[in-house]
Structure formats: C-alpha cells, structure tokens
Coordinates of C-alpha atoms and ligand atoms in Angstrom, one line a residue:
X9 CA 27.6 11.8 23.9
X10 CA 26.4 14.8 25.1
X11 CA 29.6 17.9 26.0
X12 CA 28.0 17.6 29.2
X13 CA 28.4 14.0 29.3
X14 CA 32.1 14.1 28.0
X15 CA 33.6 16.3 30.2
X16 CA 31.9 14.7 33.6
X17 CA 33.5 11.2 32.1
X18 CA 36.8 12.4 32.0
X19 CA 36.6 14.4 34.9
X20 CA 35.5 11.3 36.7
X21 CA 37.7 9.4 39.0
X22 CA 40.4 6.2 37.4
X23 CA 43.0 6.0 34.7
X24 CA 41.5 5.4 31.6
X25 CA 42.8 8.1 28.9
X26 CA 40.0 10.2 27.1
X27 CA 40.8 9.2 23.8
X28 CA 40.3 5.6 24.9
X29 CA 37.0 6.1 27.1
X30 CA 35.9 7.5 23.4
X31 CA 36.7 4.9 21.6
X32 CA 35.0 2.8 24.5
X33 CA 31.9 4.8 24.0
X34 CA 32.1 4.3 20.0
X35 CA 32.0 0.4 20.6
X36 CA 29.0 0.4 22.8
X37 CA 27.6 2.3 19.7
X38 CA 28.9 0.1 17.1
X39 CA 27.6 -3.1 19.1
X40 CA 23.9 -4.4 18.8
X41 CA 21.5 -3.0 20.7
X42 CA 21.7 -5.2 23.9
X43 CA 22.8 -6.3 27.9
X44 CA 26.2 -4.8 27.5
X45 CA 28.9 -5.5 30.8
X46 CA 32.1 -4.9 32.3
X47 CA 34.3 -6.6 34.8
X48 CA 36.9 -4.3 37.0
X49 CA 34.5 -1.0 37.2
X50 CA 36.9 0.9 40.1
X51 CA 35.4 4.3 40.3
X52 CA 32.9 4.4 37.3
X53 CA 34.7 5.7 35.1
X54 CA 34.8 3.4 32.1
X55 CA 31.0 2.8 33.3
X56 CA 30.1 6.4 32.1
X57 CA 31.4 6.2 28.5
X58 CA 29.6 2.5 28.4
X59 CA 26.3 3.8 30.6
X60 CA 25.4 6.7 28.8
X61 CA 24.7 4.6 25.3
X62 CA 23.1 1.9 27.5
X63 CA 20.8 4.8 28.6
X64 CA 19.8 6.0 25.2
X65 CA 19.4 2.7 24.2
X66 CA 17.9 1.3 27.5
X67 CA 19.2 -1.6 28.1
X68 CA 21.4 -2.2 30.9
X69 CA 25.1 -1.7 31.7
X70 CA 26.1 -4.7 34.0
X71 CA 29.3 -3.9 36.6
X72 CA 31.2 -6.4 37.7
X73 CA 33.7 -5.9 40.5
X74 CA 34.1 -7.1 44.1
X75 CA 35.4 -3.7 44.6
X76 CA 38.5 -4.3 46.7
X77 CA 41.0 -3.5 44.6
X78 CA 43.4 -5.2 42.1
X79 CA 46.6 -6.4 43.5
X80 CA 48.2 -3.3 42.2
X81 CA 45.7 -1.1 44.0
X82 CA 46.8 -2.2 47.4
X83 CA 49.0 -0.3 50.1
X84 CA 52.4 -0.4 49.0
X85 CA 51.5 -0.8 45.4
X86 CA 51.9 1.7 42.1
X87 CA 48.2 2.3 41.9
X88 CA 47.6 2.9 45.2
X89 CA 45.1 5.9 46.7
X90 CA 45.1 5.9 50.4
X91 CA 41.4 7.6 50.6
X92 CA 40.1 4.4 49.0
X93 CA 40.5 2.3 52.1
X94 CA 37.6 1.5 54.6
X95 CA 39.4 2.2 57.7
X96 CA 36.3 0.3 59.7
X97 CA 37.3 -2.8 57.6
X98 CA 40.8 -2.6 56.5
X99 CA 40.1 -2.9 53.4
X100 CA 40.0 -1.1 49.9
X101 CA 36.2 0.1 48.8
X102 CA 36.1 1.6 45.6
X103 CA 31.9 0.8 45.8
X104 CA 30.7 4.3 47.8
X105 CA 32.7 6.3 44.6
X106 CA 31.5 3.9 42.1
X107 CA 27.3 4.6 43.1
X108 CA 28.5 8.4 43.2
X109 CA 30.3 9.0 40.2
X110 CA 27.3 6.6 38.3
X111 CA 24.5 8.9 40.3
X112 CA 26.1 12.2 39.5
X113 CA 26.2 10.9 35.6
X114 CA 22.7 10.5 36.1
X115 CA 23.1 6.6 34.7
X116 CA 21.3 5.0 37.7
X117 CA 18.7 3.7 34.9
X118 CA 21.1 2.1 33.3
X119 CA 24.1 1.0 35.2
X120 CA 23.7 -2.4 37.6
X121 CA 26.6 -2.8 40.0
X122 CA 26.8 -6.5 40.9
X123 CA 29.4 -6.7 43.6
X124 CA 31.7 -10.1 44.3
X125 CA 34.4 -12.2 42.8
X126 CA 34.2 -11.7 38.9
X127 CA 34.8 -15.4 38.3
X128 CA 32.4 -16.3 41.5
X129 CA 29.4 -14.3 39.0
X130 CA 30.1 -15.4 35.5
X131 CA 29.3 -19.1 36.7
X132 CA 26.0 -18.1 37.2
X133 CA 25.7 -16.1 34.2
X134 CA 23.3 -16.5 31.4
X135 CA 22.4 -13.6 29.5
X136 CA 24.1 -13.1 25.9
X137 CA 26.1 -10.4 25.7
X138 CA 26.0 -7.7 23.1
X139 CA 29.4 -5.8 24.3
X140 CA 31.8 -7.4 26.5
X141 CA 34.4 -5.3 28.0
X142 CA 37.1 -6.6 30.2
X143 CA 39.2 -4.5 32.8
X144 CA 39.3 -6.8 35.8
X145 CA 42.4 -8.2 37.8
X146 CA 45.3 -8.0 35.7
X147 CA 46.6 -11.2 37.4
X148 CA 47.6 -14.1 35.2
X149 CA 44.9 -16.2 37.2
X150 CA 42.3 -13.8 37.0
X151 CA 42.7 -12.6 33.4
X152 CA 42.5 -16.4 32.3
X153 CA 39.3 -16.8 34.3
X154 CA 37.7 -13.5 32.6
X155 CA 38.5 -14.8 29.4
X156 CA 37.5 -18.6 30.1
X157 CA 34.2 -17.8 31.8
X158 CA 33.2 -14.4 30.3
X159 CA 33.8 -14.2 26.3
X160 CA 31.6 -17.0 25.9
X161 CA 28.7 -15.1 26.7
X162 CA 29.5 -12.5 23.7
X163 CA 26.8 -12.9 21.3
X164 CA 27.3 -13.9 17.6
X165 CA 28.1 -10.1 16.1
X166 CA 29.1 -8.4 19.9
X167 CA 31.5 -7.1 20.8
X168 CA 34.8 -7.8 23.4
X169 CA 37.0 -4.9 24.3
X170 CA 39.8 -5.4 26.3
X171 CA 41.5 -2.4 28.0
X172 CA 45.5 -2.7 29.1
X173 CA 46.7 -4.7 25.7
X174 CA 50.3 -4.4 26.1
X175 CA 52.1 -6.4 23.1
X176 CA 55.0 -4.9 24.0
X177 CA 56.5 -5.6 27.3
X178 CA 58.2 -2.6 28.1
X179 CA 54.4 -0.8 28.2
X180 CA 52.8 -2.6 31.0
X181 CA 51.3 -6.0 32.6
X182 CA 51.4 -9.0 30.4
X183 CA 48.4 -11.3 30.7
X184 CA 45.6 -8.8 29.2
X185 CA 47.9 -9.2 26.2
X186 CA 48.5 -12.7 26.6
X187 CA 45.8 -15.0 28.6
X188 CA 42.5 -12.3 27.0
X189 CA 43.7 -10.9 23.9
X190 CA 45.7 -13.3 22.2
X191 CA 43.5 -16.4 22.9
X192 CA 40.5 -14.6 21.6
X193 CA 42.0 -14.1 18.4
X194 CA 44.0 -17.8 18.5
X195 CA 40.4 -19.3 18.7
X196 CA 39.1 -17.9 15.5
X197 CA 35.6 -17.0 17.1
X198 CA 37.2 -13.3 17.3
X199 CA 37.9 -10.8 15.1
X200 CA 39.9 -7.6 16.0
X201 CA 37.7 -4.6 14.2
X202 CA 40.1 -1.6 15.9
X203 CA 42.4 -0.5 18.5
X204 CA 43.0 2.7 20.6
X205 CA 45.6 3.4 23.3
X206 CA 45.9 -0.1 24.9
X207 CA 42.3 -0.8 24.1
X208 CA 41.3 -3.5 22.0
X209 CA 37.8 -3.9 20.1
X210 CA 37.2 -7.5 18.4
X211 CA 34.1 -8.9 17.4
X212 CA 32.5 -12.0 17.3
X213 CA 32.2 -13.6 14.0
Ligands
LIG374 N1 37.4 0.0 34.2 C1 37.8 0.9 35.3 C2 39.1 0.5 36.0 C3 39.1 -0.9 36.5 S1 40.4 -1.2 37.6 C4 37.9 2.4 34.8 O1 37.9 2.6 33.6 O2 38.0 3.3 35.6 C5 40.3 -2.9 37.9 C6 39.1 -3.2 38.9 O3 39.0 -4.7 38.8 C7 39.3 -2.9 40.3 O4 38.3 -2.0 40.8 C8 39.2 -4.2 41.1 O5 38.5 -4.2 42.3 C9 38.5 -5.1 40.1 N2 38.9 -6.5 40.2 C10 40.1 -7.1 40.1 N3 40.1 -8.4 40.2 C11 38.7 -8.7 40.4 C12 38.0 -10.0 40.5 N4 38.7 -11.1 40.5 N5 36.7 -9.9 40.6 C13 36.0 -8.7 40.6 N6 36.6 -7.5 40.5 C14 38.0 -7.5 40.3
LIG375 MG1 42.4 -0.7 32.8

C-alpha cells in the first residue's frame, strides 16, 4: 500500500480503526490471488484497504450491501449520521459516498458494488471465493444468514475475516462473535491464522 493509498483509506469515511483496515489489507495479501468480497461496504472504507490489492492483482473486489443502513445506523440509533439520509426517499443511502470515496481511491477497476439484500445475492452466488470478509448487519438474523449462505463460497486455502468479534460482552454486539465466528471454528472447515482489534482472520483448511 502505497503512503498515498494509506492515508486516503483512513481519511475515508466509517469506523474501522487503521490498525485494523491494515491488518485487512495484509489478508487480502496473504489470500490467493482471486474474486475477493465483502458484505456491509457503508462508505468504502474497508473497500479501499481490500480494493487496492485487488487492483494490483486485478481481480475484482465484490461489495455487497443494500446500502440502507444497519439497524444501528438509523435515526435514533448510536451510529447514526443525519447527512446519510435521502430526504426524497426517507431513507438512509450510504451508495452516492460509497462510488465517491471508491472513485477518489482510484479503485473503479477493481471494486464492483452490487447493491440489495446480502442474503437476497448470495443465493445466486457462484464464484469461489479467495477472501471472504464479513461486516454486514450485526443482527442475530442477518449474521446467521452471512455465515450460512456466504462462508461456503470460501475456497479451499481463502480466507474469512470477520470485523466486530466481540468475545467479551462488555465490548460490543454479540452475534459476529457468536452466529459468524464461533460456528466457523465449531465446524472444523476453519482455522483462525490471526486477529487485530475486533478483527478476525481464519482460513480455510
Ligand atoms: N465495512 C464497512 C462498514 C460496514 S457497516 C467499513 O469498513 O466502513 C455495515 C453495512 O452493512 C451497512 O452499510 C449496511 O447497509 C449493510 N447491511 C446491513 N445489513 C445488510 C443486509 N442484510 N444486506 C446488505 N447489506 C447490509
Ligand atoms: Mg464493522
């Protein structure tokens, strides 16, 4: 990653910490060269640290995200930003930020936004995976979906990163931890291979 690179990432809008998008960016390099996606993209963030290997390597960075918001990106919620609502629809829309912060990287060779329900896509999905990372809805429903529809699409030897891996509750949300995390390790078809922050990096034995 270019000093260039670095700096816009972290400048970039979302809540990911830089020592984490780092150790994001060192898994994309770790994994086999490959179709690498993510599900929850908000603003892009996490997408630079991910889309600038997928560049060099070129092969793309799938984004999954119906870009409305997590339940705890709502009005009223903790994670709320006001200027993130369409006032003509009511509604959040994180996309117009997302295609900005991706253009500005200068990923748009890379990164593939594919907007809608995360669950709603990976039915249709076919493509192995060579990194898998997952930062969707943080809902017990959703998270059990993401990990029952996604994480079989990680290839033998790729990778699954998970990002809000709490195993203490007093840090944060549970079912990252519980319904993603734990299962993947519970099945034996994952191994973890390191950890960052409340990211996790496990691979696929
Ligand atoms: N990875 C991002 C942060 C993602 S926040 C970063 O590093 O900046 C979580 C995102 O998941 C939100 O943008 C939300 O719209 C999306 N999301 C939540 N539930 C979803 C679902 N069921 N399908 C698609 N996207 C979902
Ligand atoms: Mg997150």
């Amino acid at each position: 990653m270019t000093p260039e690179q670095q700096a816009y990432a972290e400048a970039a809008r979302g809540f990911m910490p830089p020592e984490e998008g780092m150790a994001l960016w060192q898994a994309a390099k770790d994994a086999p060269r490959g179709p690498m996606l993510e599900v929850g993209s908000y603003c892009g963030k996490s997408a630079c640290y991910l889309g600038v290997v997928a560049l060099d390597q070129a092969t793309p960075l799938f984004c999954v995200d119906h870009h409305r918001g997590s339940e705890e990106n709502q009005v009223g919620w903790e994670w709320h930003e006001p200027d993130l609502v369409d006032p003509a629809v009511g509604k959040m829309d994180t996309l117009p930020i997302f295609r900005k912060t991706v253009h500005d990287a200068g990923l748009e060779d890379s990164v593939v936004a594919i907007v809608g329900q995360s669950s709603f896509v990976a039915r249709s999905w076919t493509t192995p995976l060579a990194l898998l990372f997952i930062d969707g809805g943080h809902g017990e429903e959703p998270a059990a979906q993401d990990f029952a529809l996604w994480t079989p699409h990680v290839q033998e030897g790729g990778l699954l990163v998970i990002h809000d891996v709490f195993p203490n509750p007093d840090d944060g949300g549970r079912p990252p931890y519980e319904q993603i995390y734990l299962p993947a390790l519970a099945s034996g078809q994952f191994e973890e291979v390191s950890s960052c922050g409340s990211l996790r990096v496990l691979r696929r034995v």
